[in-house]
Coordinates of C-alpha atoms and ligand atoms in Angstrom, one line a residue:
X1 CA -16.6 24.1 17.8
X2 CA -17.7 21.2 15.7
X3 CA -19.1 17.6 17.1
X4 CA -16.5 14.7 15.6
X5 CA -16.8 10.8 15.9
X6 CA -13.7 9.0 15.3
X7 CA -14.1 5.6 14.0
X8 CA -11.2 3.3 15.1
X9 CA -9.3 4.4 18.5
X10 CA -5.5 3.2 17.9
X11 CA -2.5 5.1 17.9
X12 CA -4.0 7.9 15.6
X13 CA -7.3 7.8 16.2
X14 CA -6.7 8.3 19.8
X15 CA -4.2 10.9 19.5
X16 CA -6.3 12.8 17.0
X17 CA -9.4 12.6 19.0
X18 CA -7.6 13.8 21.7
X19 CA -6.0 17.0 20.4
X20 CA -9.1 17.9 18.5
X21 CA -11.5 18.0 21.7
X22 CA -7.8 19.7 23.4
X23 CA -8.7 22.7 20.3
X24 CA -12.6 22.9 22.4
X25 CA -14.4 20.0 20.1
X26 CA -16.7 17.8 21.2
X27 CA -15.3 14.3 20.3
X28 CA -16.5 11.1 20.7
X29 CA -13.9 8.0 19.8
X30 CA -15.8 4.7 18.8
X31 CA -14.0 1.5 18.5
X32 CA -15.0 -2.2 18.1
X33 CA -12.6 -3.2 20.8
X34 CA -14.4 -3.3 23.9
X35 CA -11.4 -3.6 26.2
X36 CA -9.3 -0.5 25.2
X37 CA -12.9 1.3 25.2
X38 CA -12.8 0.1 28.7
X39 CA -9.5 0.8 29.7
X40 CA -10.1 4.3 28.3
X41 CA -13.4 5.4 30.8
X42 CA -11.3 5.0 33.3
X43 CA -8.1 6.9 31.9
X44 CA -5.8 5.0 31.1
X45 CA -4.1 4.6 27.4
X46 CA -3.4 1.3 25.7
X47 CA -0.7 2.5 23.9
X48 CA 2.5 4.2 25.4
X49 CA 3.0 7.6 23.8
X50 CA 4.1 10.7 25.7
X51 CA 1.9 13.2 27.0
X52 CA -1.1 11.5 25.3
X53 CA -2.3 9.7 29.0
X54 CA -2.7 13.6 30.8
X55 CA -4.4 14.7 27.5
X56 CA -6.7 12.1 27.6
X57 CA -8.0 12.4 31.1
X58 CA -7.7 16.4 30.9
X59 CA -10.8 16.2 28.4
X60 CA -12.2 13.5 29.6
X61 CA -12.2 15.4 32.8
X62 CA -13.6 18.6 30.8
X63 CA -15.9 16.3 29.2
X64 CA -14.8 17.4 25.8
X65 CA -14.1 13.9 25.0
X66 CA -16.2 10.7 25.5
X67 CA -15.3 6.8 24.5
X68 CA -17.9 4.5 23.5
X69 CA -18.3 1.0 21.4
X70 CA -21.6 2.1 20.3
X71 CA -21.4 3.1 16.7
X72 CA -24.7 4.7 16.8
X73 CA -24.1 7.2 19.1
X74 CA -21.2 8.2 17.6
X75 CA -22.4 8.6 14.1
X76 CA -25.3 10.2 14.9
X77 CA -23.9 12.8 17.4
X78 CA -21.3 13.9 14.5
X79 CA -21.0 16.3 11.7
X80 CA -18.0 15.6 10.9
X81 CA -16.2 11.6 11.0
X82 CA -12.8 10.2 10.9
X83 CA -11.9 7.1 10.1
X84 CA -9.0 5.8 11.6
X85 CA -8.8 2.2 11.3
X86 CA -5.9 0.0 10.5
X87 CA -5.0 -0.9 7.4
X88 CA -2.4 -3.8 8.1
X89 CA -0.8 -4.9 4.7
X90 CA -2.4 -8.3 3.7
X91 CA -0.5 -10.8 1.1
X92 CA -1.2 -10.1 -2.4
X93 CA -0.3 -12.3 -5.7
X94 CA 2.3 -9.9 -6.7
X95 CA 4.8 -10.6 -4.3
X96 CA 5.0 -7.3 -2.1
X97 CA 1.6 -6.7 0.5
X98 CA -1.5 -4.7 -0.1
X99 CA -3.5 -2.4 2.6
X100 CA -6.2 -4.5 3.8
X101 CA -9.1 -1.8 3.3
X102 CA -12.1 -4.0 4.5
X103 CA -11.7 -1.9 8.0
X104 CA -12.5 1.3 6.1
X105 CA -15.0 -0.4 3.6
X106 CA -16.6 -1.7 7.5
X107 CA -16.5 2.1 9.0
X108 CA -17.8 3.7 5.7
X109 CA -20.6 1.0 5.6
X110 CA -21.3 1.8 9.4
X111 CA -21.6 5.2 8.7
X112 CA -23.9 4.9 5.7
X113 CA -26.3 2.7 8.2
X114 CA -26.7 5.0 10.7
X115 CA -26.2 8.6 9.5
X116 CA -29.0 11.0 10.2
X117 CA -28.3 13.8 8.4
X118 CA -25.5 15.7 6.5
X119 CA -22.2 14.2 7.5
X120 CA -18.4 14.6 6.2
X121 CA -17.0 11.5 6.2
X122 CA -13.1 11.9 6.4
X123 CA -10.4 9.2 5.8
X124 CA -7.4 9.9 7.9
X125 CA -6.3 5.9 7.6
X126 CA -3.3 5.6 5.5
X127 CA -4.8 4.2 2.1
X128 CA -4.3 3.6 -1.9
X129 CA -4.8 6.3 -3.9
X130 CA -8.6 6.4 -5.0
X131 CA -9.9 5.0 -2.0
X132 CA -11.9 7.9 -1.1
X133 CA -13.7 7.4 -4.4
X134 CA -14.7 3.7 -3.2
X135 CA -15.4 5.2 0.1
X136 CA -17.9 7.6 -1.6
X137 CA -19.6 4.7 -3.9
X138 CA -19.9 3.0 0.0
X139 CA -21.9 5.4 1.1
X140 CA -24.1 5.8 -1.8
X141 CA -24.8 2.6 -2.3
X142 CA -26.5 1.9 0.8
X143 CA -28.5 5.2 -0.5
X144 CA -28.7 7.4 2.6
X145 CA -31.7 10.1 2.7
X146 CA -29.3 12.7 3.6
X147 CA -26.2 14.1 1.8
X148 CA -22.5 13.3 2.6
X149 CA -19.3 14.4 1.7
X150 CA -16.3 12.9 1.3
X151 CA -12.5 14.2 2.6
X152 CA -9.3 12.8 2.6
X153 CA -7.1 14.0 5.3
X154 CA -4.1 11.9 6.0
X155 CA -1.6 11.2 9.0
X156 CA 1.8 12.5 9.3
X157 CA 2.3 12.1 13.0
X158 CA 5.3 9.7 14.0
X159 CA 4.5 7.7 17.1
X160 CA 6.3 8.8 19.6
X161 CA 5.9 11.9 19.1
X162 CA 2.3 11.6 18.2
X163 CA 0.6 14.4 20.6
X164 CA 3.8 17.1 19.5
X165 CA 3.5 16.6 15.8
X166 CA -0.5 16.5 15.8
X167 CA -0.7 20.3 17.8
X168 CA 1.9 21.2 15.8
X169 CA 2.2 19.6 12.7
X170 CA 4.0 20.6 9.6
X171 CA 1.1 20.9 7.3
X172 CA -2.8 19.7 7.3
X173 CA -3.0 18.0 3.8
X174 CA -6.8 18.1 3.0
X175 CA -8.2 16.5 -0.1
X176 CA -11.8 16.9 -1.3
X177 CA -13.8 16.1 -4.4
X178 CA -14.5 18.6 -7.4
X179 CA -17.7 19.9 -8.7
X180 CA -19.0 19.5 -12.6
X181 CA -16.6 22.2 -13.5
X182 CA -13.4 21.1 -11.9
X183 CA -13.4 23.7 -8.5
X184 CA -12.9 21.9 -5.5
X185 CA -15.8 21.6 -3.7
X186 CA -16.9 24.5 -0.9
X187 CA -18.6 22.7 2.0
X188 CA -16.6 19.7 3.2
X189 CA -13.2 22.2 2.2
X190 CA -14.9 25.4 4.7
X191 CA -15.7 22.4 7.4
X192 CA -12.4 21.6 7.3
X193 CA -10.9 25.1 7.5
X194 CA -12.8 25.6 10.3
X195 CA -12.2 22.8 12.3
X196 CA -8.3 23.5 12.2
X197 CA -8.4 26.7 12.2
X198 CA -7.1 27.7 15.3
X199 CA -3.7 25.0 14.0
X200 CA -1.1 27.4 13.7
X201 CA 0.1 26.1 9.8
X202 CA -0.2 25.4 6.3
X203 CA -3.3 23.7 5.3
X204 CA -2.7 22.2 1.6
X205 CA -5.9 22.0 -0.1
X206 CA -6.2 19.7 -2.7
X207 CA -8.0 17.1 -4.9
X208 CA -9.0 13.1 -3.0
X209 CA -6.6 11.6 -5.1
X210 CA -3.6 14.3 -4.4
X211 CA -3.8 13.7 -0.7
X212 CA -3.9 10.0 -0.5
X213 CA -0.7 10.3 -2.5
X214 CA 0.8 12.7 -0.7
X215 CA 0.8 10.6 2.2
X216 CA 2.4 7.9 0.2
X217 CA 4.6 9.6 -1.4
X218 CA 6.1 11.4 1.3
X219 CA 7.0 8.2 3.1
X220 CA 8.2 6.6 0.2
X221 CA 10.8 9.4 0.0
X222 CA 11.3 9.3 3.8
X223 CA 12.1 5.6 3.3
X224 CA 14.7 6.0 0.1
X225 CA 16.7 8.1 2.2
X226 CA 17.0 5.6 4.7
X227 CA 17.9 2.8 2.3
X228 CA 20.6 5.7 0.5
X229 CA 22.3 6.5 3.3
X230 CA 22.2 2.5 4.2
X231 CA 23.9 2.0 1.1
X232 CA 26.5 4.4 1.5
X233 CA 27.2 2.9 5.0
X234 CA 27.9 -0.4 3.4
X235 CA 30.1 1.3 1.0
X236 CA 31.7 3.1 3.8
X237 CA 32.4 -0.3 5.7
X238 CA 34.6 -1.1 2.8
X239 CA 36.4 1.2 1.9
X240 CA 37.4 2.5 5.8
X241 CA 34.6 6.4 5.1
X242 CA 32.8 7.0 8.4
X243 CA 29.4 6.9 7.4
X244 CA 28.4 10.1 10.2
X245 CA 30.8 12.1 8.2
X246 CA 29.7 11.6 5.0
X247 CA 25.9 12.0 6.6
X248 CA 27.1 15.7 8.5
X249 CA 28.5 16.9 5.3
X250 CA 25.6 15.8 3.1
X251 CA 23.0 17.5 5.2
X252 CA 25.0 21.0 5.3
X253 CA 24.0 21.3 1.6
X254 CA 21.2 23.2 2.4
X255 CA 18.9 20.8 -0.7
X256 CA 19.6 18.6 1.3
X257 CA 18.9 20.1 5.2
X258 CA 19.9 19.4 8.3
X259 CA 16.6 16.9 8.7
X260 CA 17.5 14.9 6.6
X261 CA 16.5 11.1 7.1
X262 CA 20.4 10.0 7.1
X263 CA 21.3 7.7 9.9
X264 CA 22.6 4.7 9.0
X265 CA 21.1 2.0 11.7
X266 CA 19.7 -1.4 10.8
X267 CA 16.5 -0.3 8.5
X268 CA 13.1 1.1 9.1
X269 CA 10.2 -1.2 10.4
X270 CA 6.6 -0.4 12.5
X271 CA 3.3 -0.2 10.8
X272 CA 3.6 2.5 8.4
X273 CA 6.9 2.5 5.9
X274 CA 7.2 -0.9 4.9
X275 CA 3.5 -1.4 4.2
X276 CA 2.9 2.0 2.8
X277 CA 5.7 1.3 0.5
X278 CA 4.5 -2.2 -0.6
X279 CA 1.2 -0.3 -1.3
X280 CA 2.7 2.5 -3.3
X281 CA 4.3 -0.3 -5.5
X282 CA 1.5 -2.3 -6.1
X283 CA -0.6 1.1 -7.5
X284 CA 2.9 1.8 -10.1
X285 CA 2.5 -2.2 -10.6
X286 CA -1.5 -1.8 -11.4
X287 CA -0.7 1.4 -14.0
X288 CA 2.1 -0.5 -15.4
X289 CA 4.6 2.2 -14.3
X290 CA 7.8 0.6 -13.1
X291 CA 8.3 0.6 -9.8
X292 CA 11.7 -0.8 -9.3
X293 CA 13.2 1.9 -7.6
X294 CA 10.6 1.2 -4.7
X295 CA 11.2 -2.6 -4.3
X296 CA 15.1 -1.5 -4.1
X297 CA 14.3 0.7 -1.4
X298 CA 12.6 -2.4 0.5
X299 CA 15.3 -5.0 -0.5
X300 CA 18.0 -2.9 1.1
X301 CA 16.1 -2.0 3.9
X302 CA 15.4 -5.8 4.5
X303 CA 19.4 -7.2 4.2
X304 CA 20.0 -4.2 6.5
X305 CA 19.1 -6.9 9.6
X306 CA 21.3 -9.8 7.7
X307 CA 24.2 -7.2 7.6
X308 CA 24.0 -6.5 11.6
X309 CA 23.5 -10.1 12.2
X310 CA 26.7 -10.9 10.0
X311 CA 28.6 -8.2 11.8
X312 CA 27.4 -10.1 15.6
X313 CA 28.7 -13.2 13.5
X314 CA 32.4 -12.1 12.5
X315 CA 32.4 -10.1 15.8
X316 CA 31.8 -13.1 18.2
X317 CA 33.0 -15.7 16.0
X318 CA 30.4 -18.3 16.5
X319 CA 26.9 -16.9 18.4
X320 CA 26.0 -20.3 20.0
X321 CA 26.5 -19.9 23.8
X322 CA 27.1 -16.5 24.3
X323 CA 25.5 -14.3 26.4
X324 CA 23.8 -11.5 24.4
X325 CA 21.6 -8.2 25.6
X326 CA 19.1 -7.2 23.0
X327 CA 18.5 -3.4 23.8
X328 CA 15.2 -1.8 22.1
X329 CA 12.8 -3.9 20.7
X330 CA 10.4 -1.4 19.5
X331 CA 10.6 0.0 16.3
X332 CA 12.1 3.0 17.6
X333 CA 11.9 4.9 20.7
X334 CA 9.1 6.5 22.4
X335 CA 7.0 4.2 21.5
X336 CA 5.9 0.2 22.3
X337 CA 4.6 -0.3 19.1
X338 CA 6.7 -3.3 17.6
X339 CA 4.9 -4.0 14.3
X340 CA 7.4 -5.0 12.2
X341 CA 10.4 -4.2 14.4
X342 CA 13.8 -5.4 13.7
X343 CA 14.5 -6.5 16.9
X344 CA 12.0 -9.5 15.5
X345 CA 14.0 -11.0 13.0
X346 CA 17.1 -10.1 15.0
X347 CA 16.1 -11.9 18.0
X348 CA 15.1 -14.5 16.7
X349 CA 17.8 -14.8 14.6
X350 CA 20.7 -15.1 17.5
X351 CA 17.8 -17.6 19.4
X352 CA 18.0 -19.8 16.2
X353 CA 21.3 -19.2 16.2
X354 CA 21.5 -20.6 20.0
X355 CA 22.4 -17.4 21.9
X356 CA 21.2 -16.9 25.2
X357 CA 19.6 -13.9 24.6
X358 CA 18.2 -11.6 27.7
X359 CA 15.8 -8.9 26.0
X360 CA 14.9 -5.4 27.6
X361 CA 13.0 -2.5 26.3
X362 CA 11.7 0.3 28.4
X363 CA 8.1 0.3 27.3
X364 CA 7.7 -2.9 24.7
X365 CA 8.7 -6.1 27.0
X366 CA 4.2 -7.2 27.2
X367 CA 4.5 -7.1 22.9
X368 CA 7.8 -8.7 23.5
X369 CA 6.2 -11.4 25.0
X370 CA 3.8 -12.2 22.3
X371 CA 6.8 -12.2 19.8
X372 CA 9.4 -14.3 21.8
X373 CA 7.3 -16.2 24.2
X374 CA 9.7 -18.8 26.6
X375 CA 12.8 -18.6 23.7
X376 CA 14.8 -15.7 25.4
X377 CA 15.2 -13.9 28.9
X378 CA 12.7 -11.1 29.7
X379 CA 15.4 -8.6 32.0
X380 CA 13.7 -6.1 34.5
X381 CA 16.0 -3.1 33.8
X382 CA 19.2 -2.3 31.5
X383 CA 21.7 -3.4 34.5
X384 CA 20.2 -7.0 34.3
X385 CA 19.9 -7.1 30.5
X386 CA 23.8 -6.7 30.6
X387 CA 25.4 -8.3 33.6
X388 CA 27.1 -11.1 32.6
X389 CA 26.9 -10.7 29.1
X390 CA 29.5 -10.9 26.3
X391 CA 27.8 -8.8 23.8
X392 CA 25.3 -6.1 24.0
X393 CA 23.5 -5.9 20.3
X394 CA 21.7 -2.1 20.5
X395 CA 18.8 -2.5 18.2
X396 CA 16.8 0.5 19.5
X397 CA 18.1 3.9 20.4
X398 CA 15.8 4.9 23.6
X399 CA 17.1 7.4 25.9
X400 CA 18.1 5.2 28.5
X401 CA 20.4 3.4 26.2
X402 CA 21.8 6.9 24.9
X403 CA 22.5 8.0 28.9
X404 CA 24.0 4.2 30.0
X405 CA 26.8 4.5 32.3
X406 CA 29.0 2.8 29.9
X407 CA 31.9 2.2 32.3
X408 CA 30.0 0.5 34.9
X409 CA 28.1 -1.2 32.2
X410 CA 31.3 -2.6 30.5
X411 CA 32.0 -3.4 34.0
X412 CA 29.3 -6.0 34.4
X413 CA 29.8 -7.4 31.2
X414 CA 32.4 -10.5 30.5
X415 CA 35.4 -10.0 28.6
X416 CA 35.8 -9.6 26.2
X417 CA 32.9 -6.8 25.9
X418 CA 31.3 -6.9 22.6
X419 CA 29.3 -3.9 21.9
X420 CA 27.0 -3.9 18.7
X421 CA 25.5 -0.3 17.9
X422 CA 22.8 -0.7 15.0
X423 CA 22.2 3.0 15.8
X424 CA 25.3 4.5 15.5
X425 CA 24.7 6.1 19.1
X426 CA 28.0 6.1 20.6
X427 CA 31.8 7.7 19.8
X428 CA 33.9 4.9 18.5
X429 CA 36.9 6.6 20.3
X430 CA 35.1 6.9 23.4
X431 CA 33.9 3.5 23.4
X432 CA 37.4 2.0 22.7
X433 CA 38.5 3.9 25.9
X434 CA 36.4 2.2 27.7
X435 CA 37.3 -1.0 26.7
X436 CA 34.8 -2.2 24.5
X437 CA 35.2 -4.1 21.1
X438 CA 32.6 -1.7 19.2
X439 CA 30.9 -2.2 16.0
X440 CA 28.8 -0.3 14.3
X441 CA 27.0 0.8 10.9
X442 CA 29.5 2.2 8.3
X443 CA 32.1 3.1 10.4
X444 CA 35.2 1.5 11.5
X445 CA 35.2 -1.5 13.9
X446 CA 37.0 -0.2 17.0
X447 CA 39.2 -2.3 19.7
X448 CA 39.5 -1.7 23.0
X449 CA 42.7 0.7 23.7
X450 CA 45.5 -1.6 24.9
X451 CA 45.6 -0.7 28.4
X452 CA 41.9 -1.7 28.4
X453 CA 42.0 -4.9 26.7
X454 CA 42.3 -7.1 29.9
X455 CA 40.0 -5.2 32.0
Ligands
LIG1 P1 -4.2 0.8 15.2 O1 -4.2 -0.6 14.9 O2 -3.4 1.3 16.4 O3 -5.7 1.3 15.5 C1 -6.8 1.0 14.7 C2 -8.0 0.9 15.6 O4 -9.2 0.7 14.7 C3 -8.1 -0.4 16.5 O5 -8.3 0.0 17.8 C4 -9.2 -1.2 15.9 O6 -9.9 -1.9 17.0 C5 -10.1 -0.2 15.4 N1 -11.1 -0.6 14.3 C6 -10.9 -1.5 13.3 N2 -12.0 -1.6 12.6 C7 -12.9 -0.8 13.2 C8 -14.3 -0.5 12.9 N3 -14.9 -1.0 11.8 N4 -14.9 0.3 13.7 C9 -14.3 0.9 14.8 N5 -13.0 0.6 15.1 C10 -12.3 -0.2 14.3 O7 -3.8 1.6 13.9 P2 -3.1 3.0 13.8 O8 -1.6 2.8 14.0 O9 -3.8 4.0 14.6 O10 -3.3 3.4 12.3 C11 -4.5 3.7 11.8 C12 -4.3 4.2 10.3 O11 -3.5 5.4 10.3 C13 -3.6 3.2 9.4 O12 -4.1 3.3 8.1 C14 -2.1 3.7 9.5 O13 -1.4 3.3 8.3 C15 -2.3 5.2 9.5 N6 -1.2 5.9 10.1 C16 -0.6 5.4 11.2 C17 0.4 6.1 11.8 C18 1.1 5.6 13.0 O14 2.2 6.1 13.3 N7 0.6 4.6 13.7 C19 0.8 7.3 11.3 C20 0.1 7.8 10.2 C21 -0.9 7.1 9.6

């Protein structure tokens, strides 16, 4: 059992904190926003992610787990801190974004400040590779009387699924400095061990700099499949392949695996891929390695919207006037996080276009708000996002959308009912049965059967 502060209380702070007092830690989450700290005394999560509310108040219940915005108590009351603060990409004069590390260069100085004895500082934040070097200089400068260590231990979790991959995640990646003569060094590493010990998985032990890439790297690959098999859709589209085809018997090559990142769907978004990608190419930029192949990965990913709004376009002809329901605007289910969601630029996009767009999501429509203020129609549920409508654009693929009754749905819909699938969700055949014109990503457009077309 080991007494852990965790600086910075957001979607994997929070998570984290939670599933390490869950493992029969003592954890105390600190955070300079006084209103989730509020909101969290009294159980209840800012975020939406399953499972993580009964987690919360199980432990805060079992007093395993407190909340606090004083930094003080939580430094000093830790052996071990996390730092989990965001790192939101900021403009740089390159072009693509940097991560934004004054929030961890803030936490580190915090820490230095107030420590009161040996403490392991540990960066889970996602960050350029080195920063736990910087950290390190951080703390020294401000020349602490008691030692420190420094670990890098980044975050793999995916929200949404945030409190299932952190108890079972597929590896702990743990990074650490090295002594004079190159071994890795014992203390913060057997700390570590310990803490996760009873994690039933791999634990990678490694140098700083290995981990932070790791973390990079394995979303920059994560990414390139998506902008492949995106690629390949496009190519599909013209020449009359099914992209889900060629995806099924790609994955059966077992290099390849049946997990595979290949659904074709309008791109990747939220608060970790694009920028983490951005920030991978600006490190190859700063070594003068050529990071082309990266910046590829991003352009596709960013015409993926343009090509679903130019599919809406030759679908409906002309967009101004028509009724549309925007389905999913977070950046993908499970979650309300819409940091750079599609559904943004999309939205937007058939608004400028002068759509009368009605949005619905089930968990996002209070960030929707800050995103589309008065411009479109906020619907209640699914069945008044598309009654009435003469298009339903899919941009997320929740549950709910998965399960719709699509007969009553087409229905309530005008004809003719235009259905646009960035998600490749639904069976083109089925879908033509029904009597819906159906579009989707790499795969052929669909009409409704004859007998259907009037209906
Ligand atoms: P978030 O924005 O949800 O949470 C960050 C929290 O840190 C906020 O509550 C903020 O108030 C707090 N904070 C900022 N500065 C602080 C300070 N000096 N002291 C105390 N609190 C402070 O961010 P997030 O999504 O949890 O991401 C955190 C980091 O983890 C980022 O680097 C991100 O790239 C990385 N990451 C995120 C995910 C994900 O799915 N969200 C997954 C893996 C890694």
């Amino acid at each position: 059992m080991k007494n852990v502060g965790v600086i910075g209380t957001g979607y994997v702070g929070l998570t984290h904190g939670a599933i390490l007092a869950e493992k029969g830690n003592n954890v105390i989450c600190y955070d300079i926003d006084r209103e989730k700290i509020e909101r969290l005394h009294k159980g209840q999560i800012p975020i939406y992610e399953p499972g993580l509310e009964q987690l919360v108040r199980k432990n805060l219940g079992e007093q395993r787990l407190e909340f606090t915005t004083n930094k003080d108590f939580c430094i000093k009351e830790s052996d071990i801190l996390f730092i989990c603060v965001n790192t939101p990409p900021k403009q740089s004069t390159g072009g693509l974004r940097k991560a934004d590390l004054s929030y961890v260069e803030h936490a580190a100085r915090d820490i230095a400040e107030k420590m009161n004895g040996y403490k392991i500082v540990v960066d889970k934040s996602t960050v350029p590779i080195r920063t736990g070097e910087k950290i390190y200089e951080t703390l020294k400068k401000f020349h602490p009387p008691h030692n420190f260590d420094v670990v890098s231990n980044p975050e793999f979790l995916r929200e949404g699924r945030a409190v299932e991959d952190s108890m079972n995640p597929d590896r702990i990646v743990i990074g650490v400095m090295r002594d004079g003569e190159g071994n890795l060094l014992e203390t913060p590493l057997e700390n570590m061990r310990e803490l996760y010990q009873n994690f039933n998985t791999k634990i990678v032990e490694t140098d700083i700099w290995s981990a932070e890439l790791i973390k990079l790297a394995a979303n920059a690959y994560l990414a390139n499949q998506v902008s492949f098999i995106n690629k390949i859709a496009e190519l599909c589209a013209a020449t009359g392949a099914d992209v889900s085809e060629v995806a099924k018997g790609m994955r059966l090559d077992r290099r390849i695996g049946q997990y595979a990142f290949l659904n074709a769907g309008i791109g990747f978004g939220g608060s970790c891929f694009p920028k983490d990608i951005e920030s991978l190419h600006n490190i190859m930029m700063e070594e003068q390695i050529n990071p082309e192949l990266l910046k590829q990965v991003l352009e596709v990913n960013n015409a993926q919207k343009y090509y679903f709004l130019k599919m809406i376009e030759e679908g409906l002809w002309t967009i101004r006037d028509k009724q549309i329901a925007a389905l999913g605007l977070a950046f993908k289910p499970d979650t309300d996080d819409m940091r750079e969601a599609p559904s943004i630029e999309i939205v937007n996009k058939l608004n400028d276009e002068g759509a009368k767009v009605r949005v619905y999501d089930p968990k996002a429509m209070e960030q929707a708000r800050s995103h589309f203020g008065d411009n479109v129609t906020y619907a209640k549920n699914l069945e008044e996002a598309v009654i009435g409508t003469d298009a339903i654009v899919l941009i997320t693929e929740w549950d709910e959308f998965k399960n719709m009754d699509l007969e009553s749905t087409k229905k309530m819909m005008n004809t003719p009912a235009n259905f646009f699938d960035g998600r490749n969700v639904f069976n083109p055949k089925k879908m033509s049965e029904i009597g819906f014109y159906y579009y989707s990503i790499g795969r052929p457009h669909i009409e409704p059967r004859k007998e259907n077309k009037k209906q």
